[in-house]
XYZ file of C-alpha atoms in Angstrom:
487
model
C -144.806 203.237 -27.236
C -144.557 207.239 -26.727
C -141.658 209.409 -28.246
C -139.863 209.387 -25.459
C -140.183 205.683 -24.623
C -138.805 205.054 -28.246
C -135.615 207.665 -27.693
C -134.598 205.730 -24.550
C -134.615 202.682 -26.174
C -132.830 203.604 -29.293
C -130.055 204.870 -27.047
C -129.697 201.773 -25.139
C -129.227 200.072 -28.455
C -126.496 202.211 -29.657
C -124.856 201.786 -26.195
C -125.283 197.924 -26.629
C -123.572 198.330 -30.681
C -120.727 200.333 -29.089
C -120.576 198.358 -26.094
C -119.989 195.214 -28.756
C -117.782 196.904 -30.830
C -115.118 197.454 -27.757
C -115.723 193.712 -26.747
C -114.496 192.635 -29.947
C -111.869 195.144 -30.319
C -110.376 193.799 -26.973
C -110.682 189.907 -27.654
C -109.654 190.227 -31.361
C -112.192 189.403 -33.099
C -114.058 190.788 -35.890
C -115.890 194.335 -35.299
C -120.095 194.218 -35.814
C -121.497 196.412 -38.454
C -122.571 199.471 -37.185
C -123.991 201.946 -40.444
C -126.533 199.396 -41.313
C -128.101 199.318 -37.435
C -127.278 202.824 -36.472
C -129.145 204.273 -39.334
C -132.324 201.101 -38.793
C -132.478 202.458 -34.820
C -132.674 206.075 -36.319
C -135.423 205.422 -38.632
C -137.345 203.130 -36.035
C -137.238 206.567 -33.860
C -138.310 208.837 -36.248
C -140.883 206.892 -38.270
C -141.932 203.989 -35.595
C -144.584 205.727 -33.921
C -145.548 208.917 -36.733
C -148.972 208.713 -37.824
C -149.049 208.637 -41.710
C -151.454 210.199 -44.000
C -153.299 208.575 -46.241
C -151.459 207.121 -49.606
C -147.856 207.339 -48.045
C -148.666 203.799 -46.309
C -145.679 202.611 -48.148
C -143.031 204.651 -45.705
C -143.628 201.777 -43.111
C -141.832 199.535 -45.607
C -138.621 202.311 -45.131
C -138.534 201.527 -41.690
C -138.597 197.377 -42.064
C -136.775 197.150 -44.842
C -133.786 199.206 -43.087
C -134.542 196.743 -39.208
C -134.167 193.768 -41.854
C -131.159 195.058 -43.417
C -129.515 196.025 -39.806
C -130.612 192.541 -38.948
C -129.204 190.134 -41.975
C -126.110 192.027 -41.290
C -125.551 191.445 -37.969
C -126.558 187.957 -38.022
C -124.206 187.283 -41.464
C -121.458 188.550 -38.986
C -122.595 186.549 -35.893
C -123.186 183.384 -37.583
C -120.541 183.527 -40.143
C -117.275 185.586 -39.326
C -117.695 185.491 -35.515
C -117.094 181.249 -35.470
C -114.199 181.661 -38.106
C -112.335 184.225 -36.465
C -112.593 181.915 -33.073
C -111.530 178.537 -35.813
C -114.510 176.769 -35.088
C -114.664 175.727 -39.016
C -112.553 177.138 -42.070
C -113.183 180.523 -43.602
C -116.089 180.696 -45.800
C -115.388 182.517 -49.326
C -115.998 186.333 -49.356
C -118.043 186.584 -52.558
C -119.897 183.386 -51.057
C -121.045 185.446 -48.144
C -121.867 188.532 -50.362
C -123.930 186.521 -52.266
C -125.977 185.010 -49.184
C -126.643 188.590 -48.007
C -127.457 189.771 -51.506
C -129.833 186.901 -51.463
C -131.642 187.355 -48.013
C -131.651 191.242 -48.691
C -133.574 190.439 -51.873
C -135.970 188.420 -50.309
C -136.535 190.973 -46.799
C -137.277 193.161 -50.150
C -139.687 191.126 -51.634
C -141.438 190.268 -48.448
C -141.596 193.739 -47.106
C -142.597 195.580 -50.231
C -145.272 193.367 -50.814
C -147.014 193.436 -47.636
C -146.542 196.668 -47.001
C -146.810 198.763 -50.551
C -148.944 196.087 -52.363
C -145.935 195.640 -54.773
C -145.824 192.426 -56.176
C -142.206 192.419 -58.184
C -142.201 188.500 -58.257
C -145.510 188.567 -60.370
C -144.295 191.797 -62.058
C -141.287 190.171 -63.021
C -142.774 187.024 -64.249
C -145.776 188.500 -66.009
C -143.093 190.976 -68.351
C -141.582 188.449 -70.959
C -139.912 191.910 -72.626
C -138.653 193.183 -69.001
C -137.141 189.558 -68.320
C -135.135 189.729 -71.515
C -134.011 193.506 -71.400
C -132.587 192.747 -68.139
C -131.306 189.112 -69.358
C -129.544 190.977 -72.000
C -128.443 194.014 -70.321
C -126.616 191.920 -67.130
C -125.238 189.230 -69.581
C -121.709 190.586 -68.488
C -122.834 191.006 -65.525
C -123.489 187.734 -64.611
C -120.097 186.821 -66.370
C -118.307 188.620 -63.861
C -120.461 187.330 -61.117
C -120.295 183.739 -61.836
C -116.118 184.038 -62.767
C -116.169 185.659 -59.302
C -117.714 183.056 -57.590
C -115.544 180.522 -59.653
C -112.293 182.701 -58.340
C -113.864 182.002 -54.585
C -114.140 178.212 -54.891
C -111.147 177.639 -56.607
C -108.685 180.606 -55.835
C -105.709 180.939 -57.864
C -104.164 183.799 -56.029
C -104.308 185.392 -52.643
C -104.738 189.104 -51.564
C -100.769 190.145 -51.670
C -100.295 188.172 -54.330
C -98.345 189.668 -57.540
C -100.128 188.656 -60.345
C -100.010 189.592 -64.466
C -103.016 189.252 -66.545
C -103.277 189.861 -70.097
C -101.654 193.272 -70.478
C -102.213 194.253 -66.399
C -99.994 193.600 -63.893
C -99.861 194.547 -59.692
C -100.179 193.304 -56.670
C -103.728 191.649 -55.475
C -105.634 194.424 -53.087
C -109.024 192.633 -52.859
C -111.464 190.177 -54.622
C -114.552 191.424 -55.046
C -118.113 190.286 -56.423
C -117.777 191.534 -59.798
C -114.120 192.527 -59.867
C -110.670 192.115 -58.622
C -108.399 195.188 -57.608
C -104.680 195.562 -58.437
C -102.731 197.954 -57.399
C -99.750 198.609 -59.905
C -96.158 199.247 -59.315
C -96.591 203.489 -59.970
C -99.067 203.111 -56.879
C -102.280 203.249 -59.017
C -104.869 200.350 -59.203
C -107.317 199.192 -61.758
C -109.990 197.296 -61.184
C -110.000 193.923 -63.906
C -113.473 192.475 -64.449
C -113.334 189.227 -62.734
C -114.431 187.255 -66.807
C -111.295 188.634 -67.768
C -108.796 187.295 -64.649
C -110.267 183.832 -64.816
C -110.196 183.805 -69.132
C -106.732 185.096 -69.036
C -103.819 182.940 -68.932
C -102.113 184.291 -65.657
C -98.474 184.892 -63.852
C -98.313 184.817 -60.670
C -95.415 185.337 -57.581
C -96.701 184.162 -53.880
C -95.892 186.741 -50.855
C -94.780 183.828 -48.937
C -92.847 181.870 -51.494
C -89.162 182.922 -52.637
C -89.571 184.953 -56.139
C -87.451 184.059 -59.153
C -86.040 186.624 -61.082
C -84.801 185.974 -64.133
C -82.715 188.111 -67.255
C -80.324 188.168 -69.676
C -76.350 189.374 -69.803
C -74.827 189.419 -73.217
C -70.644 189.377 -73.156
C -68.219 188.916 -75.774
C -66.703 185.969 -77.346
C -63.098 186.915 -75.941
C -64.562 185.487 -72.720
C -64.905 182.146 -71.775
C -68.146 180.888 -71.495
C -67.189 178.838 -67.925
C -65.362 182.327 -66.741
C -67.882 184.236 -67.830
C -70.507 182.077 -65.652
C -68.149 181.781 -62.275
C -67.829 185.949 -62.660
C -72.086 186.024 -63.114
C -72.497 183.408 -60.769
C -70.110 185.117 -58.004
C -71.737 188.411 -58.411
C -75.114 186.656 -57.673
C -73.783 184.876 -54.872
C -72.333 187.748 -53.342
C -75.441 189.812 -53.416
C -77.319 189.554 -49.504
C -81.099 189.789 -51.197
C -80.326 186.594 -53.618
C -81.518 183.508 -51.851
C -79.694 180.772 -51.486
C -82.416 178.389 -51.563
C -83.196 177.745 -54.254
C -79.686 178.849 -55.670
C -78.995 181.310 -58.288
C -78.246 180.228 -61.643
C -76.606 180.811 -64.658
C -77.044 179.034 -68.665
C -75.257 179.771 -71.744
C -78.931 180.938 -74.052
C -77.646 181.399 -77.059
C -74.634 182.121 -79.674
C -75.225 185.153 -81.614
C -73.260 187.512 -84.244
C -71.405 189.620 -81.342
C -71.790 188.010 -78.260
C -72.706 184.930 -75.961
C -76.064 185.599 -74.078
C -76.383 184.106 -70.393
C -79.686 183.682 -69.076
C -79.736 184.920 -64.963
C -81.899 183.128 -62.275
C -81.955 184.845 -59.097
C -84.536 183.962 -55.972
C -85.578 186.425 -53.673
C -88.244 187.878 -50.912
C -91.549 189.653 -51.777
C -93.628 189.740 -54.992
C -93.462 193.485 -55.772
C -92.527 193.770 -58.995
C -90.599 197.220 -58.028
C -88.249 194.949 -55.602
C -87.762 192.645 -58.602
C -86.593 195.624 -60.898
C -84.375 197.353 -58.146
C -82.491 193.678 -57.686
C -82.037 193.253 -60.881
C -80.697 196.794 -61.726
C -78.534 196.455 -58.293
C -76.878 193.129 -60.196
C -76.407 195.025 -63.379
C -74.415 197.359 -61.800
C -72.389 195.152 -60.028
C -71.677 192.526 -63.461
C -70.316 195.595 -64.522
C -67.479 196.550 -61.603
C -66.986 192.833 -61.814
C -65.927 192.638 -65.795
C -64.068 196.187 -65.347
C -62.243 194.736 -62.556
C -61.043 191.792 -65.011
C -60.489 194.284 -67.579
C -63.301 192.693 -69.983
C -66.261 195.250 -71.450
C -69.088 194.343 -72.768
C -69.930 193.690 -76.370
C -70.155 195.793 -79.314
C -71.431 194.951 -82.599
C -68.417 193.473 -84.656
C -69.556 195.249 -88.246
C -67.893 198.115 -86.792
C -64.992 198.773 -89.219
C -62.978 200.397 -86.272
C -62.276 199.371 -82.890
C -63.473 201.335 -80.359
C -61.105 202.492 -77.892
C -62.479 202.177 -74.225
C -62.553 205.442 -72.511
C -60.908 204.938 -69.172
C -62.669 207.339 -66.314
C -59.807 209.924 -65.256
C -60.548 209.419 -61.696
C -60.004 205.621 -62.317
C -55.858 205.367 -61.013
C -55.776 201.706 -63.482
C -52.876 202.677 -66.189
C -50.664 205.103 -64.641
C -47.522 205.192 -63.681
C -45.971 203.053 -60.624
C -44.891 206.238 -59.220
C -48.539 207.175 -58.521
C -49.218 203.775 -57.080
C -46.089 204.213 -54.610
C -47.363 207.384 -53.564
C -50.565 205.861 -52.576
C -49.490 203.248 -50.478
C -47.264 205.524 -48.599
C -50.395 207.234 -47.169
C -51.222 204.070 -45.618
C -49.900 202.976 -41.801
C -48.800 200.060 -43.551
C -46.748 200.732 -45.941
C -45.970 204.454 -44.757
C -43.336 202.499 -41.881
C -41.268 200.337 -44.665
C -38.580 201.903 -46.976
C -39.650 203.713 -50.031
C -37.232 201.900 -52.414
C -39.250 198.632 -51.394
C -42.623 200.483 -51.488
C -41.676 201.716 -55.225
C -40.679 198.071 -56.425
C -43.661 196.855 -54.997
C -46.007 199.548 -56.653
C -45.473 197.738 -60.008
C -47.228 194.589 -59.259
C -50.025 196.448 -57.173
C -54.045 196.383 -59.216
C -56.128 198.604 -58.704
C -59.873 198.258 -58.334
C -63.206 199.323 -58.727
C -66.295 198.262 -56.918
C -69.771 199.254 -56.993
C -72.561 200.079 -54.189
C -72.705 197.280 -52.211
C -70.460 194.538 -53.575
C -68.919 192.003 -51.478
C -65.069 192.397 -51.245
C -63.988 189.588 -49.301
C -66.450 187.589 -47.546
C -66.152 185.430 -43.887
C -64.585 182.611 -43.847
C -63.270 182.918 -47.231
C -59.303 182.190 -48.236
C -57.847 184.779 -49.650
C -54.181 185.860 -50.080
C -54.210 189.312 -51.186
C -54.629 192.697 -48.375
C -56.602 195.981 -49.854
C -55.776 199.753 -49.126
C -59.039 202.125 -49.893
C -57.958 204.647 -52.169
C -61.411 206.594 -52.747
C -64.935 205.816 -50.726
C -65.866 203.826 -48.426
C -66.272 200.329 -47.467
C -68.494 198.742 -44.513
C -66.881 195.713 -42.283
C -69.868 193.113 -41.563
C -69.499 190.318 -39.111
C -72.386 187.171 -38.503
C -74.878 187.507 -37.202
C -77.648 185.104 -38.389
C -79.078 187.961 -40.549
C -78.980 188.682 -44.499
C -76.761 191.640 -43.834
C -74.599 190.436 -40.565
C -74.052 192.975 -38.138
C -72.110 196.025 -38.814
C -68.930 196.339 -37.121
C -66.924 199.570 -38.810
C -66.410 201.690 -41.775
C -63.343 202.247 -43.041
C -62.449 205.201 -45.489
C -59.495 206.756 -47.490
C -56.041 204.885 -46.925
C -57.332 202.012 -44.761
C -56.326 199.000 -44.983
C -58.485 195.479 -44.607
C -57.279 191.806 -44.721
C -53.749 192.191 -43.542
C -53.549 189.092 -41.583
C -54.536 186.748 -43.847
C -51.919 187.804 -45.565
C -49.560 187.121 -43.220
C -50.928 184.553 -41.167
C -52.915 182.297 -44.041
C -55.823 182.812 -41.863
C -59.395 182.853 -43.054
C -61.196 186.020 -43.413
C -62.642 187.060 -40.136
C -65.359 189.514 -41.559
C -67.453 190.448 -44.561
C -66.512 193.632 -46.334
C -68.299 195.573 -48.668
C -68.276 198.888 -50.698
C -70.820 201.779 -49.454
C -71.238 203.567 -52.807
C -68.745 203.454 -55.542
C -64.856 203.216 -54.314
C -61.854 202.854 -55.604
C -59.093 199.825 -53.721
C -55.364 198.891 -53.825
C -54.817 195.131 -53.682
C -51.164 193.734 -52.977
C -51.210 190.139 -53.109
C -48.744 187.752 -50.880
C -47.263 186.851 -54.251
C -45.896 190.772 -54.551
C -43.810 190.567 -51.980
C -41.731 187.640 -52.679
C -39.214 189.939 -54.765
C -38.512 191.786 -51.850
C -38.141 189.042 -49.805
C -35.944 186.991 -51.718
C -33.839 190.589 -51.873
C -33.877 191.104 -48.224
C -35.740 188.609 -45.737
C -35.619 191.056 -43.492
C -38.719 192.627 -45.253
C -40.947 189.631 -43.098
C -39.461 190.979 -39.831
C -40.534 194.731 -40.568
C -44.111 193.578 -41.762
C -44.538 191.333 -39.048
C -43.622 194.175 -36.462
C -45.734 196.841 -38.123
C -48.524 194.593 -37.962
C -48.184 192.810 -34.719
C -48.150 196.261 -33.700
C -51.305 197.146 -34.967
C -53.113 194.586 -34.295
C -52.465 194.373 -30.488
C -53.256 198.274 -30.096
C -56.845 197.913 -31.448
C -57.167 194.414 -29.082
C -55.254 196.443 -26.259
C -53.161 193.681 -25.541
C -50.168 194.286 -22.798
C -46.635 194.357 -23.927
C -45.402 190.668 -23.092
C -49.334 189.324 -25.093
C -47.927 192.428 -28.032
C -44.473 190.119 -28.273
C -45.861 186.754 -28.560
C -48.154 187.591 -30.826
C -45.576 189.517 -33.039
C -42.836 186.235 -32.770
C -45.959 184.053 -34.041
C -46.466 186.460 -37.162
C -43.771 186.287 -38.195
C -43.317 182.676 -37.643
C -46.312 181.738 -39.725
C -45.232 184.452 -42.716
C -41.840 182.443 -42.786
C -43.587 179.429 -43.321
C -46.181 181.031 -45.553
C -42.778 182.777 -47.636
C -40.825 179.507 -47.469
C -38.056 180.584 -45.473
C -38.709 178.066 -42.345
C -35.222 176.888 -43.015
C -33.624 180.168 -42.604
């Protein structure tokens, strides 16, 4: 076959290759090698029909050892991942196939060599008692890795996107390889571990497709109940959209100690990554602590301390001061702004104030609650169901808003989630606060009820004889609510 003859039909096997490749592309299936035949055809061209001079013989064996290469690829891929792409049996290890084409490679090698350079490397390496145990000794560890390799094939006790710890390594599973296994760690760098040392290892491991328990410790004061203290952890859990609910989080008294009780955490949640475990667990940390602020508990502090330390109350923080304050605030509000300031001052002095952290839940849907809150600094985010972890957002209300008026004064269930965007800063008057005024004047029910029949039916638009009715059965249900159905 002449030159050209060979050109042509080098070409029309590349064309073929691609041709393949855009089959497979289209019908999903696993793309053919191409390196191994592209660089066999190229060599068949260039060194298939050359006349060689004498004692370079042996450059035939570069041609057939590259067609035999091309050709135990291509049929490894056609006989092996072809049928298990198209689930005509189950997948067939990785390192299992490596091996096979490690093995037929070797023997194309042996074969071709022989024949073709008169190199005999079977009787070579059979004949050399010193060469066999140099290289026994010098792949020992080798071998090790290749055999714990194979071992991690047959028996696998991890996945690829796996998170896995072994002795003093830890990422997430990026590929199993003959001699090795790649992790990729949580600063974005991998390491490869030598595969003797994954399966010798004692190992931790969190599934991608399994819910992922995190787990730590809280340490509070004695001054708290222990049954308080786990309802508060619990809650905070609870309230938290990336903790599961299946299995449920947890929370056990560990241990008595000089200063404090410590309470071990169990939280579930999605994805092995260790960096979603840490930003969880620092997101609940934050939030234990709005929670024991809000109750006005701290955390611990050795007791050898000879003084007691004197909590330093942030000045932005409204807690302590003066009713007058308090009055002034509520005022701002369309709420309170419509009834008379000698009733908005005696109410001030029962009125807490709170803080909440990013993304704590408020109130919550379907909840019962009996208190209304005014936002005093930040933001909070209004969430109704939706199926979703989240819910779907409905509004976000800012400075001097006010949330959870008509359970209040209706009795009604929450309608909507609510949580803080960032740190803010709430007003919450309970029903309970305005039974002073109320027994003063009952009155006070009729202006409420107005102000917030009012409001409600201008955000639902209702028409003015709908705006009535629904201001008659306000007040109707805060009477009963108040006690004062008699009156």
């Amino acid at each position: 076959m002449g030159p050209i003859e060979r050109i042509l039909v080098g070409l029309a096997l590349v064309a073929v290759l691609l041709a393949l490749r855009l089959v497979t592309r289209r019908f999903q299936l696993p793309p053919p090698p191409l390196l191994l035949p592209l660089v066999a055809v190229l060599l068949w061209c260039v060194l298939g029909g050359a006349t060689r001079p004498a004692g370079v013989q042996w450059l035939g064996a570069v041609d057939e050892l590259a067609t035999a290469y091309a050709l135990i690829a291509l049929g490894g891929w056609l006989a092996l991942e072809c049928p298990e792409a198209l689930g005509w049996w189950r997948p067939t290890a990785k390192i299992l196939r490596d091996l096979l084409m490690l093995g037929l490679s070797a023997l194309a090698t042996v074969l071709v060599l022989q024949r073709l350079a008169n190199l005999n490397l079977v009787g070579l390496l059979t004949t050399s008692a010193v060469l066999t145990a140099v290289i026994g000794l010098a792949a020992q560890e080798s071998l090790k890795d290749l055999f714990a390799g194979i071992e991690l094939q047959l028996d696998p006790p991890f996945r690829e996107g796996d998170w896995i710890s072994v002795s003093e390594e830890s990422g997430t599973v990026e590929s199993l390889h003959l001699m090795s296994t790649r992790l990729r760690r949580k600063d974005g760098s991998t390491v490869n571990l030598p595969n003797n040392t994954v399966a010798d290892n004692p190992m931790r491991r969190f599934s991608q497709h399994e819910p992922v328990g995190n787990r730590f410790e809280v340490a509070l004061g004695y001054e708290i109940p222990p049954a308080r203290a786990r309802r508060l952890l619990l809650r905070v859990m609870v309230d938290n959209p990336l903790v599961l609910n299946d299995p449920p989080p947890e929370v056990l008294v560990s241990a008595y100690e000089d200063s404090w009780i410590r309470y071990e955490l169990q939280a579930a949640q999605r994805g092995p990554s260790e960096g979603d475990r840490l930003r969880l667990r620092s997101e609940l940390l934050e939030q234990i602590w709005y929670a024991l602020e809000r109750q006005g508990w701290e955390l611990p502090y050795p007791v050898r301390e000879l003084k007691r330390r004197q909590p330093q109350r942030d000045p932005a923080h409204p807690t302590g001061v003066d009713a007058s304050l308090t009055a002034q605030l509520l005022r701002r509000s369309w709420l309170f702004a419509q009834l008379d300031p000698e009733q908005v001052d005696r109410l001030a002095g029962s009125v807490r104030c709170l803080r909440f952290g990013s993304g704590e839940t408020i109130v919550g849907e379907g909840e019962e609650g009996e208190a209304l809150f005014q936002v005093v600094d930040g933001e909070v985010e209004v969430f109704k169901a939706d199926g979703s972890p989240l819910g779907r957002s409905v509004v976000v209300l800012g400075r001097d808003q006010i949330f959870g008026e008509m359970t209040v004064c209706t009795g009604e269930p929450r309608t909507a989630t609510v949580r803080s965007r960032g740190e803010c800063v709430l007003l919450e008057v309970e029903r309970d606060d305005f039974m002073p005024l109320v027994e003063d004047d009952a009155g006070v029910l009729e202006a409420l009820a107005a102000i917030v029949g009012q409001r409600r039916s201008e955000l639902e638009k209702l028409s003015s004889p709908d705006a009535a009715r629904r201001q008659t059965s306000i007040l109707e249900r805060m009477r009963q609510l108040f006690g004062l159905e008699g009156d």
